[in-house]
Short mmCIF file of C-alpha atoms in Angstrom, two decimals:
data_model
loop_
_atom_site.label_atom_id
_atom_site.label_comp_id
_atom_site.label_asym_id
_atom_site.label_seq_id
_atom_site.Cartn_x
_atom_site.Cartn_y
_atom_site.Cartn_z
CA LEU L 1160 0.00 0.00 0.00
CA SER L 1161 2.63 2.54 1.03
CA LYS L 1162 4.81 1.76 -1.99
CA PHE L 1163 2.10 2.25 -4.61
CA SER L 1164 -0.26 4.71 -2.89
CA PHE L 1165 0.93 7.57 -5.11
CA SER L 1166 0.25 5.72 -8.37
CA ILE L 1167 -2.74 3.47 -7.61
CA ASP L 1168 -6.12 4.55 -6.25
CA PHE L 1169 -6.78 2.05 -3.47
CA ILE L 1170 -9.83 3.92 -2.18
CA LYS L 1171 -12.18 2.20 -4.63
CA PHE L 1172 -11.24 -1.12 -3.02
CA GLY L 1173 -11.90 0.19 0.49
CA LYS L 1174 -15.28 -1.40 1.17
CA ARG L 1175 -14.18 -4.79 -0.16
CA LEU L 1176 -10.98 -4.57 1.89
CA TRP L 1177 -12.71 -3.92 5.20
CA ASN L 1178 -15.64 -6.27 4.49
CA SER L 1179 -13.17 -9.12 3.98
CA MET L 1180 -11.59 -8.38 7.38
CA THR L 1181 -14.70 -7.55 9.42
CA SER L 1182 -14.30 -10.37 11.94
CA SER L 1183 -10.56 -9.67 12.32
CA VAL L 1184 -11.17 -5.94 12.89
CA ILE L 1185 -13.78 -6.63 15.56
CA ALA L 1186 -11.43 -9.11 17.29
CA LEU L 1187 -8.41 -6.78 17.11
CA PRO L 1188 -8.65 -5.42 20.72
CA ASN L 1189 -8.55 -8.98 22.05
CA THR L 1190 -5.52 -9.95 19.96
CA VAL L 1191 -3.29 -7.27 21.50
CA VAL L 1192 -3.87 -8.32 25.11
CA ASN L 1193 -0.38 -8.94 26.57
CA ALA L 1194 1.02 -9.12 23.01
CA GLU L 1195 4.70 -8.15 22.73
CA ASN L 1196 4.41 -6.93 19.13
CA PRO L 1197 1.57 -5.26 17.21
CA PRO L 1198 -0.44 -7.68 15.05
CA SER L 1199 -0.34 -7.33 11.26
CA LEU L 1200 -3.80 -5.75 11.11
CA LEU L 1201 -2.80 -2.99 13.53
CA GLN L 1202 0.34 -2.36 11.47
CA LEU L 1203 -1.87 -2.11 8.39
CA ILE L 1204 -4.02 0.54 10.08
CA GLU L 1205 -0.85 2.42 11.06
CA THR L 1206 0.34 2.35 7.43
CA VAL L 1207 -3.02 3.63 6.18
CA ALA L 1208 -3.15 6.40 8.80
CA SER L 1209 0.41 7.50 8.04
CA GLN L 1210 -0.19 8.22 4.33
CA ARG L 1211 -2.39 11.12 3.27
CA GLU L 1212 -3.46 9.28 0.10
CA LEU L 1213 -4.58 6.25 2.11
CA ILE L 1214 -6.41 7.92 5.03
CA PRO L 1215 -9.74 7.93 3.07
CA LEU L 1216 -9.62 4.12 3.36
CA LEU L 1217 -10.36 4.49 7.07
CA GLN L 1218 -13.44 6.52 6.19
CA GLU L 1219 -14.84 3.36 4.63
CA SER L 1220 -14.82 1.57 8.00
CA ASP L 1221 -15.67 3.11 11.35
CA ASN L 1222 -14.87 -0.24 12.92
CA ALA L 1223 -11.17 0.03 12.06
CA VAL L 1224 -10.69 3.31 13.95
CA ILE L 1225 -12.88 2.13 16.84
CA ALA L 1226 -10.95 -1.15 17.12
CA MET L 1227 -7.62 0.71 17.13
CA PHE L 1228 -8.78 3.01 19.92
CA LYS L 1229 -10.06 0.04 21.94
CA CYS L 1230 -6.56 -1.45 21.83
CA ILE L 1231 -5.45 1.26 24.28
CA GLU L 1232 -5.72 -0.53 27.60
CA GLY L 1233 -3.86 -0.66 30.87
CA THR L 1234 -2.09 -3.90 29.89
CA THR L 1235 -1.25 -2.91 26.31
CA ARG L 1236 2.51 -3.24 25.91
CA SER L 1237 5.01 -0.71 24.70
CA LYS L 1238 5.49 -1.74 21.05
CA VAL L 1239 1.75 -2.03 20.51
CA ILE L 1240 1.10 1.37 22.10
CA GLY L 1241 3.86 2.86 19.96
CA CYS L 1242 2.14 1.54 16.82
CA ILE L 1243 -1.21 3.03 17.91
CA MET L 1244 0.34 6.38 18.84
CA ARG L 1245 2.06 6.63 15.43
CA ALA L 1246 -1.26 5.90 13.72
CA ILE L 1247 -3.03 8.61 15.73
CA ASP L 1248 -0.16 10.98 14.97
CA GLY L 1249 -0.69 10.26 11.27
CA LEU L 1250 -4.38 11.12 11.55
CA LEU L 1251 -3.62 14.32 13.49
CA THR L 1252 -1.06 15.48 10.94
CA ASP L 1253 -2.91 14.26 7.84
CA GLY L 1254 -0.26 11.67 7.12
CA GLY L 1255 2.58 14.02 8.00
CA SER L 1256 1.30 16.90 5.85
CA PHE L 1257 1.17 19.27 8.85
CA VAL L 1258 3.99 20.40 11.07
CA ASP L 1259 3.41 19.04 14.60
CA GLY L 1260 2.59 22.41 16.13
CA ASP L 1261 0.27 23.42 13.26
CA SER L 1262 -1.68 20.18 13.03
CA VAL L 1263 -4.68 21.39 15.04
CA THR L 1264 -4.51 25.10 14.36
CA VAL L 1265 -5.78 25.01 10.80
CA LYS L 1266 -9.24 26.49 10.32
CA ALA L 1267 -10.77 23.40 8.69
CA HIS L 1268 -10.06 20.00 10.19
CA SER L 1269 -8.44 17.44 7.91
CA LEU L 1270 -10.07 14.09 7.18
CA GLY L 1271 -7.81 12.35 9.70
CA GLN L 1272 -8.72 14.84 12.42
CA LYS L 1273 -12.43 14.43 11.60
CA LEU L 1274 -12.06 10.67 12.03
CA ILE L 1275 -10.56 11.25 15.50
CA LEU L 1276 -13.23 13.80 16.44
CA LYS L 1277 -15.95 11.33 15.44
CA HIS L 1278 -14.75 8.89 18.10
CA ILE L 1279 -12.85 11.24 20.41
CA HIS L 1280 -14.92 10.36 23.49
CA LEU L 1281 -14.02 6.68 23.08
CA LEU L 1282 -10.34 7.62 22.65
CA ILE L 1283 -10.31 9.70 25.85
CA SER L 1284 -12.09 6.90 27.72
CA GLN L 1285 -9.39 4.44 26.65
CA PHE L 1286 -6.62 6.87 27.61
CA THR L 1287 -8.33 7.26 30.99
CA LYS L 1288 -8.22 3.50 31.54
CA ARG L 1289 -4.54 3.35 30.65
CA LEU L 1290 -3.24 6.40 32.45
CA THR L 1291 -5.16 6.16 35.73
CA SER L 1292 -3.10 4.88 38.64
CA ASP L 1293 -4.82 1.50 38.96
CA SER L 1294 -4.31 0.65 35.31
CA LYS L 1295 -0.79 2.05 35.43
CA ALA L 1296 0.14 -0.51 38.04
CA ALA L 1297 -1.10 -3.23 35.73
CA ASN L 1298 1.00 -2.05 32.77
CA LEU L 1299 3.43 -4.87 32.11
CA ASP L 1300 6.04 -2.53 30.66
CA ASP L 1301 6.53 -0.75 33.97
CA ASP L 1302 8.35 -3.65 35.60
CA VAL L 1303 11.58 -4.72 33.93
CA ALA L 1304 13.61 -7.61 35.32
CA THR L 1305 17.20 -7.08 36.33
CA PRO L 1306 19.88 -9.01 34.35
CA ASN L 1307 20.04 -11.85 36.86
CA GLY L 1308 16.25 -12.13 36.86
CA ALA L 1309 16.15 -12.25 40.65
CA ASP L 1310 14.50 -8.95 41.33
CA LYS L 1311 12.40 -6.40 39.52
CA VAL L 1312 13.12 -2.74 39.30
CA HIS L 1313 10.69 -0.02 38.36
CA LYS L 1314 11.49 1.60 35.04
CA ARG L 1315 9.70 4.51 33.43
CA ASN L 1316 7.60 3.37 30.48
CA PRO L 1317 9.34 4.73 27.35
CA THR L 1318 6.00 5.42 25.70
CA ASP L 1319 4.74 7.70 28.52
CA GLY L 1320 6.09 10.85 26.87
CA LEU L 1321 4.61 9.85 23.51
CA GLN L 1322 1.24 9.12 25.08
CA LEU L 1323 1.18 12.49 26.86
CA ASN L 1324 2.17 14.22 23.62
CA ILE L 1325 -0.67 12.57 21.70
CA LEU L 1326 -3.12 13.20 24.54
CA CYS L 1327 -2.26 16.91 24.55
CA ARG L 1328 -2.71 17.18 20.81
CA VAL L 1329 -6.03 15.33 20.95
CA SER L 1330 -7.07 17.78 23.68
CA GLU L 1331 -6.18 20.74 21.45
CA LEU L 1332 -8.19 19.16 18.65
CA LEU L 1333 -11.23 18.93 20.91
CA VAL L 1334 -10.79 22.54 22.09
CA SER L 1335 -10.54 23.70 18.47
CA ALA L 1336 -13.86 22.06 17.58
CA SER L 1337 -16.51 24.76 17.16
CA GLU L 1338 -19.34 22.69 18.64
CA VAL L 1339 -19.66 23.20 22.41
CA GLU L 1340 -21.71 20.24 23.56
CA ASP L 1341 -22.23 18.86 27.04
CA GLU L 1342 -20.47 15.65 26.02
CA ASN L 1343 -17.45 17.67 24.81
CA ILE L 1344 -17.33 19.58 28.10
CA GLU L 1345 -17.41 16.34 30.08
CA THR L 1346 -14.62 14.94 27.93
CA MET L 1347 -12.52 18.09 28.44
CA GLU L 1348 -13.05 17.78 32.19
CA ARG L 1349 -11.82 14.20 32.02
CA LEU L 1350 -8.79 15.38 30.04
CA CYS L 1351 -7.97 17.95 32.71
CA SER L 1352 -8.21 15.27 35.38
CA LEU L 1353 -5.71 13.16 33.39
CA LEU L 1354 -3.26 15.94 32.57
CA VAL L 1355 -3.10 18.05 35.74
CA PRO L 1356 -1.64 15.21 37.89
CA SER L 1357 1.15 14.80 35.29
CA LEU L 1358 2.40 18.34 35.99
CA LYS L 1359 5.41 17.91 38.28
CA PHE L 1360 8.31 20.02 39.48
CA ASP L 1361 10.79 17.88 37.59
CA SER L 1362 11.65 18.43 33.93
CA HIS L 1363 9.64 16.50 31.37
CA PRO L 1364 9.94 16.52 27.54
CA ASN L 1365 6.28 17.46 27.22
CA HIS L 1366 6.08 19.60 30.37
CA LEU L 1367 5.32 22.93 28.67
CA TYR L 1368 3.08 21.19 26.14
CA VAL L 1369 0.95 19.72 28.94
CA MET L 1370 0.81 23.11 30.71
CA ARG L 1371 -0.39 24.90 27.58
CA THR L 1372 -3.02 22.23 26.99
CA VAL L 1373 -4.34 22.49 30.56
CA SER L 1374 -4.38 26.29 30.26
CA SER L 1375 -6.48 26.03 27.09
CA LEU L 1376 -8.87 23.48 28.64
CA ILE L 1377 -9.56 25.36 31.90
CA PRO L 1378 -11.73 28.14 30.33
CA LYS L 1379 -13.86 25.49 28.58
CA ILE L 1380 -14.86 23.35 31.55
CA SER L 1381 -17.45 23.92 34.27
CA ASP L 1382 -16.83 26.07 37.35
CA ASN L 1383 -16.77 23.13 39.74
CA ALA L 1384 -14.33 21.17 37.58
CA ALA L 1385 -12.06 24.20 37.18
CA ILE L 1386 -11.96 25.05 40.90
CA SER L 1387 -11.08 21.42 41.69
CA HIS L 1388 -7.70 21.96 39.99
CA TYR L 1389 -6.92 25.24 41.76
CA TYR L 1390 -4.80 23.73 44.55
CA SER L 1391 -2.86 21.36 42.27
CA LEU L 1392 -1.94 24.18 39.90
CA SER L 1393 -1.19 26.70 42.65
CA LYS L 1394 1.26 24.48 44.53
CA LEU L 1395 3.41 24.20 41.38
CA LEU L 1396 4.33 27.86 41.87
CA GLY L 1397 5.57 27.27 45.43
CA PRO L 1398 8.67 25.50 46.76
CA ASN L 1399 9.22 21.79 46.19
CA LYS L 1400 9.70 20.64 49.81
CA ALA L 1401 13.18 21.83 50.80
CA ALA L 1402 14.21 22.63 47.23
CA SER L 1403 13.28 25.50 44.95
CA GLY L 1404 10.13 25.10 42.95
CA MET L 1405 9.47 25.70 39.27
CA THR L 1406 12.13 28.10 37.99
CA SER L 1407 11.14 28.45 34.32
CA ASN L 1408 9.52 31.86 33.72
CA GLU L 1409 7.62 30.49 30.75
CA ALA L 1410 6.22 27.61 32.79
CA ARG L 1411 5.22 29.91 35.66
CA THR L 1412 3.50 32.28 33.22
CA ILE L 1413 1.46 29.45 31.71
CA ILE L 1414 0.42 28.13 35.14
CA SER L 1415 -0.51 31.67 36.19
CA SER L 1416 -2.68 31.96 33.09
CA ALA L 1417 -4.46 28.72 33.99
CA ILE L 1418 -5.10 30.00 37.55
CA THR L 1419 -6.47 33.23 36.07
CA GLY L 1420 -8.84 31.10 33.99
CA ILE L 1421 -10.19 29.73 37.27
CA GLY L 1422 -10.28 33.01 39.21
CA SER L 1423 -11.92 35.08 36.46
CA ARG L 1424 -15.11 32.99 36.48
CA GLY L 1425 -16.80 35.13 39.10
CA ILE L 1426 -16.74 32.30 41.64
CA GLY L 1427 -15.55 34.76 44.27
CA SER L 1428 -13.99 38.20 44.34
CA ASN L 1429 -11.20 37.07 46.66
CA LEU L 1430 -10.22 34.24 44.33
CA ASN L 1431 -10.18 36.65 41.41
CA ARG L 1432 -7.89 39.02 43.34
CA VAL L 1433 -5.57 36.15 44.23
CA ALA L 1434 -5.43 35.03 40.60
CA THR L 1435 -4.61 38.57 39.49
CA ALA L 1436 -1.86 38.80 42.11
CA VAL L 1437 -0.41 35.46 40.96
CA VAL L 1438 -0.17 36.76 37.39
CA GLU L 1439 1.59 39.94 38.52
CA LEU L 1440 4.00 38.06 40.79
CA ASN L 1441 5.01 35.79 37.92
CA ALA L 1442 5.13 38.42 35.20
CA ALA L 1443 8.16 38.05 32.94
CA SER L 1444 10.13 41.02 31.67
CA THR L 1445 9.63 41.97 28.03
CA ALA L 1446 12.95 43.83 27.96
CA TYR L 1447 15.29 41.21 29.47
CA VAL L 1448 15.59 37.46 28.86
CA ASN L 1449 14.65 35.19 31.81
CA GLU L 1450 14.04 38.15 34.12
CA HIS L 1451 11.00 39.03 36.22
CA ASP L 1452 9.03 42.20 35.58
CA PHE L 1453 9.75 43.90 38.89
CA ASP L 1454 7.62 46.93 37.97
CA ARG L 1455 4.60 44.64 38.13
CA MET L 1456 5.83 42.35 40.88
CA LEU L 1457 6.91 44.83 43.57
CA PRO L 1458 3.55 46.66 44.04
CA VAL L 1459 1.90 43.28 44.70
CA LEU L 1460 4.60 42.25 47.15
CA ASN L 1461 4.35 45.57 48.97
CA GLY L 1462 0.59 45.21 49.13
CA LEU L 1463 0.67 41.80 50.79
CA GLY L 1464 1.10 43.35 54.23
CA ALA L 1465 -1.63 45.93 53.76
CA SER L 1466 -4.96 45.80 55.59
CA ASN L 1467 -7.95 44.05 54.06
CA ASP L 1468 -9.57 47.39 53.26
CA SER L 1469 -6.60 48.62 51.28
CA GLU L 1470 -6.66 48.42 47.51
CA GLY L 1471 -4.90 45.30 46.17
#
């Protein structure tokens, strides 16, 4: 398929292709349970999703996309997850036609993105199963035996960063959708619940990406859901036990923006004032690199010891 996709129109064979594999497609989620390597059918779906000329084949079968999403489970192993993530990446980028950062910013969604949006609630549900703590403990890739086989040591799953990256981009896709439905809001709230706990003091390849995604989701979710993340986001701006906390000005600015998205909802005037103060305390200088804007910061610091009736 990939070799001849530019010269042969495979789309006209789409219905016959998927009809001949109906039972295999339906059984696909069961075939990946505890499987070390992705089955041939899943690799076929990855190939189709990774080529712009072939993506219309997936439009001929909803079951193929649904089955691929259902393969994301707590026990799905690393190589299989990698295959699924590459396929989703192909759909997000229209087979690599978009630059990563531009894939969800275009005005009209591509066919691949529309296929994801059609089943995005299922995809988020499957991510939820995989990335929640209970399922995480069941992930067989987390425990890797030592060379002598006597003991097991905990090792970070190499696909975690890739999964977070895809999850963030799927979140941005959902936020970019013009339709604001109750089901979309519930899904965005679930996304926030998945992403906020992943924000840590330590450095992570997708750290800023996750922060930006959370900051874009906060204004879209309900008041109660937003306020539930206030403490988790706020503590990231404080010290990390005996060590210094988050030192990146860019990261602190993004977190401050997310807190403002919570405080500006009219939930309470005090919360709004706190959110405004947080933004001013973490303002970055526009004249100097990696410097604070002390003209904005100092008035807030000086006002912290003022009486409750004083302005600020």
